[in-house]
XYZ file of C-alpha atoms in Angstrom:
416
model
C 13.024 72.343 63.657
C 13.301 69.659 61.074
C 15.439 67.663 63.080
C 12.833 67.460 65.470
C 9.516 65.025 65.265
C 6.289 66.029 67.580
C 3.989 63.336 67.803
C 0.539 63.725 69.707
C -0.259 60.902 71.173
C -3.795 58.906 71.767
C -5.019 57.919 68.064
C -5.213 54.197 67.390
C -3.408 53.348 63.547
C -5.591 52.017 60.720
C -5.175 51.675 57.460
C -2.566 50.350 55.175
C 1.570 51.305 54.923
C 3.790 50.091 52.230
C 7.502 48.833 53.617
C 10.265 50.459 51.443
C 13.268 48.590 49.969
C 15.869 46.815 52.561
C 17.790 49.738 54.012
C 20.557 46.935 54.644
C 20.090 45.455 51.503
C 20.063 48.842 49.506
C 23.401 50.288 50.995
C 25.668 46.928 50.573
C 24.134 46.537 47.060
C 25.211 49.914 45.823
C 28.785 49.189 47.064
C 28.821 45.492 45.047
C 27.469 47.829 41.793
C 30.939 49.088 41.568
C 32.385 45.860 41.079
C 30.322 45.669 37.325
C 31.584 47.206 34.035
C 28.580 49.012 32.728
C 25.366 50.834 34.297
C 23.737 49.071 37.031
C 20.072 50.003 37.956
C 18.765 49.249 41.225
C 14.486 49.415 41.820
C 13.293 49.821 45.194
C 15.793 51.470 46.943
C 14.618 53.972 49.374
C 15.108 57.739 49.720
C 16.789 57.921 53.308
C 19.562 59.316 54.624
C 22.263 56.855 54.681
C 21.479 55.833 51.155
C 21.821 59.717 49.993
C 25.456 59.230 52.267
C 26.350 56.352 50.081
C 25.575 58.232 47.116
C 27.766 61.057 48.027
C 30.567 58.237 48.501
C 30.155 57.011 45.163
C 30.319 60.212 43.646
C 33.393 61.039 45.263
C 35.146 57.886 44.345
C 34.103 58.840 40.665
C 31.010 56.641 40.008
C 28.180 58.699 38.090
C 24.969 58.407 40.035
C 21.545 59.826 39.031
C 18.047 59.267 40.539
C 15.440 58.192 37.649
C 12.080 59.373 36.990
C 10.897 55.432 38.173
C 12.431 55.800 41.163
C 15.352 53.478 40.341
C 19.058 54.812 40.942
C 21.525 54.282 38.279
C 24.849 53.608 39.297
C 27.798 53.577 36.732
C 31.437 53.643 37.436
C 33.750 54.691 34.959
C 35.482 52.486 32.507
C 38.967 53.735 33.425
C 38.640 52.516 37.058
C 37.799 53.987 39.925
C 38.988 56.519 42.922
C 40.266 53.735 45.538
C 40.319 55.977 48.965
C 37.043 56.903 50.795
C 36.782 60.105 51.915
C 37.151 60.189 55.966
C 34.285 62.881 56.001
C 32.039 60.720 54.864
C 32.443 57.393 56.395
C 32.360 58.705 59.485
C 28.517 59.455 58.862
C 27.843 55.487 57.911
C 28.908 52.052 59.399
C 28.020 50.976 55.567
C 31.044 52.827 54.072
C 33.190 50.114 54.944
C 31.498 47.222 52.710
C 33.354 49.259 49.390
C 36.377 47.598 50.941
C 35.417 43.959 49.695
C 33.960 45.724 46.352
C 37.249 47.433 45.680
C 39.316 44.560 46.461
C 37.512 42.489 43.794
C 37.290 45.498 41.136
C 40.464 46.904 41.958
C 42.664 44.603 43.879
C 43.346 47.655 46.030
C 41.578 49.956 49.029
C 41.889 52.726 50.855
C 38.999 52.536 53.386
C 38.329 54.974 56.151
C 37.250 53.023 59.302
C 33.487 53.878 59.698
C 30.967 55.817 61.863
C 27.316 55.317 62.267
C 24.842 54.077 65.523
C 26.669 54.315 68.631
C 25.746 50.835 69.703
C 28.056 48.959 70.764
C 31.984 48.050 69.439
C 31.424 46.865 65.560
C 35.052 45.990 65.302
C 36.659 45.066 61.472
C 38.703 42.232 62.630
C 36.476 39.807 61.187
C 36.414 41.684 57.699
C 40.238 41.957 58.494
C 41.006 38.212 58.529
C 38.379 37.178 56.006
C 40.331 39.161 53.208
C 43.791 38.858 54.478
C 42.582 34.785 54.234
C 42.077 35.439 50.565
C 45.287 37.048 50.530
C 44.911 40.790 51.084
C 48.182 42.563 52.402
C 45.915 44.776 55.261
C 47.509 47.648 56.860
C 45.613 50.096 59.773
C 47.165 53.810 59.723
C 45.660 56.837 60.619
C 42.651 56.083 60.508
C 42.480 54.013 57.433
C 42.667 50.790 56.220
C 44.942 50.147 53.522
C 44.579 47.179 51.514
C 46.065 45.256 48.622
C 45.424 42.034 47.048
C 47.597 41.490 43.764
C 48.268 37.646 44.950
C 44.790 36.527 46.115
C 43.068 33.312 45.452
C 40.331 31.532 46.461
C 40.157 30.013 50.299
C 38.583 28.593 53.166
C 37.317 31.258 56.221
C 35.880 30.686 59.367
C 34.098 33.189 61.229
C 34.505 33.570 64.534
C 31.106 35.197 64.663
C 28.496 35.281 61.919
C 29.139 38.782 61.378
C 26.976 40.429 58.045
C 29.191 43.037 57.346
C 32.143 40.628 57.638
C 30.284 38.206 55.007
C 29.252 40.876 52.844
C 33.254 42.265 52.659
C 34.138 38.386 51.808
C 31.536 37.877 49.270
C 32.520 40.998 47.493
C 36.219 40.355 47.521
C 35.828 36.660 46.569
C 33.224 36.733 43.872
C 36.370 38.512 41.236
C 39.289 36.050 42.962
C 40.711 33.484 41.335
C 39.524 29.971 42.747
C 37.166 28.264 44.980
C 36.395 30.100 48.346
C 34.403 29.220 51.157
C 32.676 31.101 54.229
C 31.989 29.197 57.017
C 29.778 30.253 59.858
C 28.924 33.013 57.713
C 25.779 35.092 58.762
C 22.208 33.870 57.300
C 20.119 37.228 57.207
C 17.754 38.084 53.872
C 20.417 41.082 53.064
C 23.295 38.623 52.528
C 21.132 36.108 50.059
C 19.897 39.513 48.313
C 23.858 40.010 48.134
C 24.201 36.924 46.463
C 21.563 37.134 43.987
C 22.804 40.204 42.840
C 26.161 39.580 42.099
C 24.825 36.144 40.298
C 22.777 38.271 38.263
C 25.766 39.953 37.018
C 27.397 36.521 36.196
C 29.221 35.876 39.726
C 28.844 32.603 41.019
C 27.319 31.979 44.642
C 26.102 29.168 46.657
C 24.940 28.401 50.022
C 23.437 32.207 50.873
C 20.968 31.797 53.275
C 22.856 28.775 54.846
C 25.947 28.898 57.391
C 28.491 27.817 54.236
C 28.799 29.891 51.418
C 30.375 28.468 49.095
C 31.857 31.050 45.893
C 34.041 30.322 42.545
C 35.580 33.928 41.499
C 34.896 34.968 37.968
C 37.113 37.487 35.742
C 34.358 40.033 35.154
C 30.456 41.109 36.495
C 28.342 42.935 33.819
C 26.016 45.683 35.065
C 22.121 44.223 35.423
C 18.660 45.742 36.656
C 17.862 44.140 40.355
C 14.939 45.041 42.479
C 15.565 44.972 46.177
C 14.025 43.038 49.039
C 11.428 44.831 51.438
C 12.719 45.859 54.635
C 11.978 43.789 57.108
C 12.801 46.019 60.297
C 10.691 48.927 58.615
C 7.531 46.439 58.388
C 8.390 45.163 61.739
C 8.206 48.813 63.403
C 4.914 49.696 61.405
C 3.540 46.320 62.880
C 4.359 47.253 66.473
C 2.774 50.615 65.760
C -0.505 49.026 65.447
C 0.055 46.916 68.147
C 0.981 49.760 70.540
C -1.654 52.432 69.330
C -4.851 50.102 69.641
C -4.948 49.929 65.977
C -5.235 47.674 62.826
C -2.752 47.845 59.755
C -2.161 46.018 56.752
C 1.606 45.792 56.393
C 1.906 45.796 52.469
C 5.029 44.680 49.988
C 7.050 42.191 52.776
C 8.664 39.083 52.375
C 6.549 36.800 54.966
C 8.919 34.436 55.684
C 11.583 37.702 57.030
C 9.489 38.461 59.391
C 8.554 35.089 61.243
C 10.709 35.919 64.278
C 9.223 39.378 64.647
C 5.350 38.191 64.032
C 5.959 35.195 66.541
C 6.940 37.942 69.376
C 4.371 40.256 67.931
C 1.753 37.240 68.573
C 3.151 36.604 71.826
C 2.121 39.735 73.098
C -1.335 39.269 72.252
C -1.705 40.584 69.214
C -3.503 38.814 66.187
C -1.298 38.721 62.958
C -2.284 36.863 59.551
C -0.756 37.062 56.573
C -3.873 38.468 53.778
C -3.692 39.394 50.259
C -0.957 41.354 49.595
C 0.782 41.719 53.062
C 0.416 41.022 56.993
C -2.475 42.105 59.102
C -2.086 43.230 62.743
C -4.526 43.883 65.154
C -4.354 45.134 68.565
C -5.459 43.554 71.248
C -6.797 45.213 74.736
C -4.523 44.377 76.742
C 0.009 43.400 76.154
C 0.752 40.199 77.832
C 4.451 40.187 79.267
C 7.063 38.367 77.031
C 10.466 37.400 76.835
C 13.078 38.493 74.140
C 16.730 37.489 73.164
C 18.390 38.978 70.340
C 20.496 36.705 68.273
C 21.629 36.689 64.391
C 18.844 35.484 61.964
C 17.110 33.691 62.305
C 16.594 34.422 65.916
C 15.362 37.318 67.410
C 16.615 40.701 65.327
C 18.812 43.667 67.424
C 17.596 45.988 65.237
C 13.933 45.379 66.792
C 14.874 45.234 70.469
C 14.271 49.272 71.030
C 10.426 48.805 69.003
C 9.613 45.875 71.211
C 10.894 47.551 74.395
C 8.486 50.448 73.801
C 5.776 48.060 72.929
C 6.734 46.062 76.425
C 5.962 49.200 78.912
C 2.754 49.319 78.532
C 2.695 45.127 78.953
C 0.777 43.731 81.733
C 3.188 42.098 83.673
C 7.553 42.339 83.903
C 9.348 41.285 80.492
C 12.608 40.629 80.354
C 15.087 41.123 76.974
C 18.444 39.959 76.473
C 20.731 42.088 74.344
C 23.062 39.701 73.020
C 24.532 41.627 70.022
C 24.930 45.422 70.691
C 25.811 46.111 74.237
C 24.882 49.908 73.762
C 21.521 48.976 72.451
C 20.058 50.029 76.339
C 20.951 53.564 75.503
C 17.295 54.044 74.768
C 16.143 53.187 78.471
C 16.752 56.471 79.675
C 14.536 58.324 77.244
C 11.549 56.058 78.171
C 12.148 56.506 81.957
C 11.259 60.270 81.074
C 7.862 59.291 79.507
C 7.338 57.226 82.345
C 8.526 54.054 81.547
C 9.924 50.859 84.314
C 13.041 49.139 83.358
C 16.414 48.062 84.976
C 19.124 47.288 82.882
C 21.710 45.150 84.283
C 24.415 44.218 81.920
C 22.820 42.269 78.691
C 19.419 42.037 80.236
C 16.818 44.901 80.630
C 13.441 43.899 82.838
C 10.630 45.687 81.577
C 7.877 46.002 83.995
C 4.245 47.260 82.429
C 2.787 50.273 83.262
C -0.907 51.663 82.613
C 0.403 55.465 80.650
C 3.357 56.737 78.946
C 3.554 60.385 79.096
C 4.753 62.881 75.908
C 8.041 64.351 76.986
C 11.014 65.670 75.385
C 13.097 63.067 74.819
C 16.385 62.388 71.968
C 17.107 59.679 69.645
C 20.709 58.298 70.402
C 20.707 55.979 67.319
C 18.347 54.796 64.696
C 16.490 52.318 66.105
C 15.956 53.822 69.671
C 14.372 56.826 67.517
C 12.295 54.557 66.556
C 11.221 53.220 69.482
C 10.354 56.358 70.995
C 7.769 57.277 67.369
C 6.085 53.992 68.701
C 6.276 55.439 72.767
C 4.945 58.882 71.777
C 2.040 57.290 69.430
C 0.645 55.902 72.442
C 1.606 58.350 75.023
C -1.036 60.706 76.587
C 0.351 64.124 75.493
C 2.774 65.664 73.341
C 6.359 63.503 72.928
C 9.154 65.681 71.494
C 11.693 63.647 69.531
C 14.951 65.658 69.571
C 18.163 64.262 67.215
C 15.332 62.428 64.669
C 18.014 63.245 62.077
C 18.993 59.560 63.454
C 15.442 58.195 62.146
C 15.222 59.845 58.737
C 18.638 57.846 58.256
C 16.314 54.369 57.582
C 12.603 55.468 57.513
C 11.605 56.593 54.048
C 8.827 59.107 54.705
C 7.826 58.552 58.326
C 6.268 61.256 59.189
C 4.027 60.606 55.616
C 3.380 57.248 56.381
C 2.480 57.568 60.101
C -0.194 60.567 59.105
C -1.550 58.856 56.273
C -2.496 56.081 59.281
C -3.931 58.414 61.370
C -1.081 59.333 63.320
C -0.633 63.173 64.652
C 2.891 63.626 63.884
C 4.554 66.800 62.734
């Protein structure tokens, strides 16, 4: 039964929750600690699922890992290089398992890369990754499965992305932080995980410019030395606890965030009717009586995120009024439409756009999370449902929310 979450639904949220480290953040920074010589600590990282995946990755590339007594995870690969092949088992469990392909390209000047699993939502092709590092002079080969690459030759260069693609930055970053020369990213994706990226590997003497921004511009250095880096909060995590209180009737103080993250989620948050205001120490959100009708497009930061479409969806059934979202990202992100039709939900999806159209109850049902978010989104359904909501598959939630089921009872929630 412990893949299974049974929320009882009907109890307005109050209180306060804490928002873990940066799932997004966490998982890309503990493939760029292989790249250091020495033992790298990372702080705030959280205890989830894909993180304990990435760990198990490490390990079996030969990189000692051990959870601290803090809470920090020391990572700490060995001086006489490293294991370059990922093991096909485990990427197939984690979209993330391909960003040790920039890391070992920098490190090692060679890869062996599995191509990856994860969310089943949408095509996440690696052509983008593909042409970054073959621009820097990677000789990329696809076989069975794998990716094999080698860059003895590389040196610094100019890419263009056809789409600002995170992963795709991330891989580039990596590579071209230990290759020789000046290289530059252009169109390259602005989220808060790729300027944590680039903090980090300055902190361990690489030299970055231009996160954050649409160029990124990077001189490669010889050699990164290990440091001690504390991870950004997670900005989807806060985002989901905020739409909690919006959806139960509640109040909740949103604690350890990075304000200016969230902006795009508090504006649509506010749209709905609900109050939000930032007060010491995090964000506030209120209920209000009634969800006003609102319209949502996902694009890349700073628009709109994907990852918070499924949350707001929820949030949107019991709106007064027809929304309308446009998935612009993931085109499998809808998967989640059929499990609130079963709790009584009113959507039609036609291609990219879903039309949301309020209704006064949800009602608990037995429903199954087909990917992260969407499990998510049905937590938030079920809190506000009249009844009993059985989550089937949550295995899929536990995979980026540290301690759910914890947090949600400490606010009241009646989740088991």
């Amino acid at each position: 039964m412990k893949e299974t979450l049974i929320i009882e639904g009907g109890t307005p949220l109050f209180g306060r929750v804490r928002a873990s480290g940066a799932k997004n953040a966490g998982l890309v920074l503990m493939a760029a600690s292989i790249m250091a010589d020495g033992e790298t600590i990372l702080d705030n990282l959280p205890r989830i699922r894909d993180v304990e995946v990435m760990i198990d990755i490490l390990n079996s590339i030969n990189v000692d890992t051990c959870w601290k007594d803090d809470g920090s995870l020391s990572i700490h690969p060995p001086a006489g290089g490293i294991n370059k092949q990922t093991s096909y088992e485990l990427a197939k469990q984690l979209r993330a398992s391909n960003l040790f392909l920039g890391a070992m390209l920098g490190r090692e000047k060679e890869a062996i890369i599995s191509l990856p699993g994860g969310c089943d939502i949408g095509s996440r092709p690696m052509d983008l990754h593909i042409k970054g590092i073959q621009a820097l002079g990677a000789e990329v080969a696809i076989e069975h499965g794998y990716i094999y690459a080698r860059a003895k030759n590389a040196s610094g260069a100019r890419v263009y992305l056809d789409f600002p693609s995170v992963g795709a930055t991330e891989n580039i970053m990596m590579m071209a932080a230990m290759t020789p020369g000046q290289s530059i990213i252009e169109n390259a994706a602005k989220e808060p995980e790729i300027v944590d990226l680039a903090n980090f590997l300055n902190s361990m003497g690489g030299r970055i410019r231009g996160a954050g921004t649409d160029i990124i511009k990077i001189e490669g250095v010889q050699q990164l030395k290990a440091c001690r880096y504390a991870i950004i909060p997670d900005r989807i995590e806060a985002g989901t606890y905020m739409v909690a209180a919006a959806i139960s009737g509640g109040e909740v103080i949103v604690e350890n965030i990075i304000p200016t993250h969230l902006h795009p989620i508090v504006a649509k948050i506010q749209e709905t009717g609900a109050y939000v205001r930032e007060v010491e120490g995090g964000l506030l959100v209120r209920a209000s009586d009634k969800i006003l009708p609102i319209d949502i497009k996902t694009l890349p930061y700073p628009g709109f995120p994907t990852d918070m479409q499924s949350q707001m969806m929820a949030l949107l059934c019991l709106g007064e009024g027809s929304s309308v979202i446009v998935e612009n990202v993931f085109e499998n992100r809808f998967q989640i439409v059929d499990e609130l039709k079963r709790m009584g939900a009113s959507i039609k999806v036609e291609g990219h756009t879903a039309v949301v159209k309020g209704v006064k109850t949800l009602y608990g049902a037995r429903v199954k999370a087909t990917d992260l978010r969407a499990g998510a989104a049905l937590v938030l359904a079920g809190l506000a449902a009249q009844g009993e909501t059985i989550i089937e598959n949550a295995t899929h939630i536990f995979r980026g929310y540290e301690n759910i089921r914890q947090k949600l009872t400490n606010l009241g929630a009646k989740v088991r």
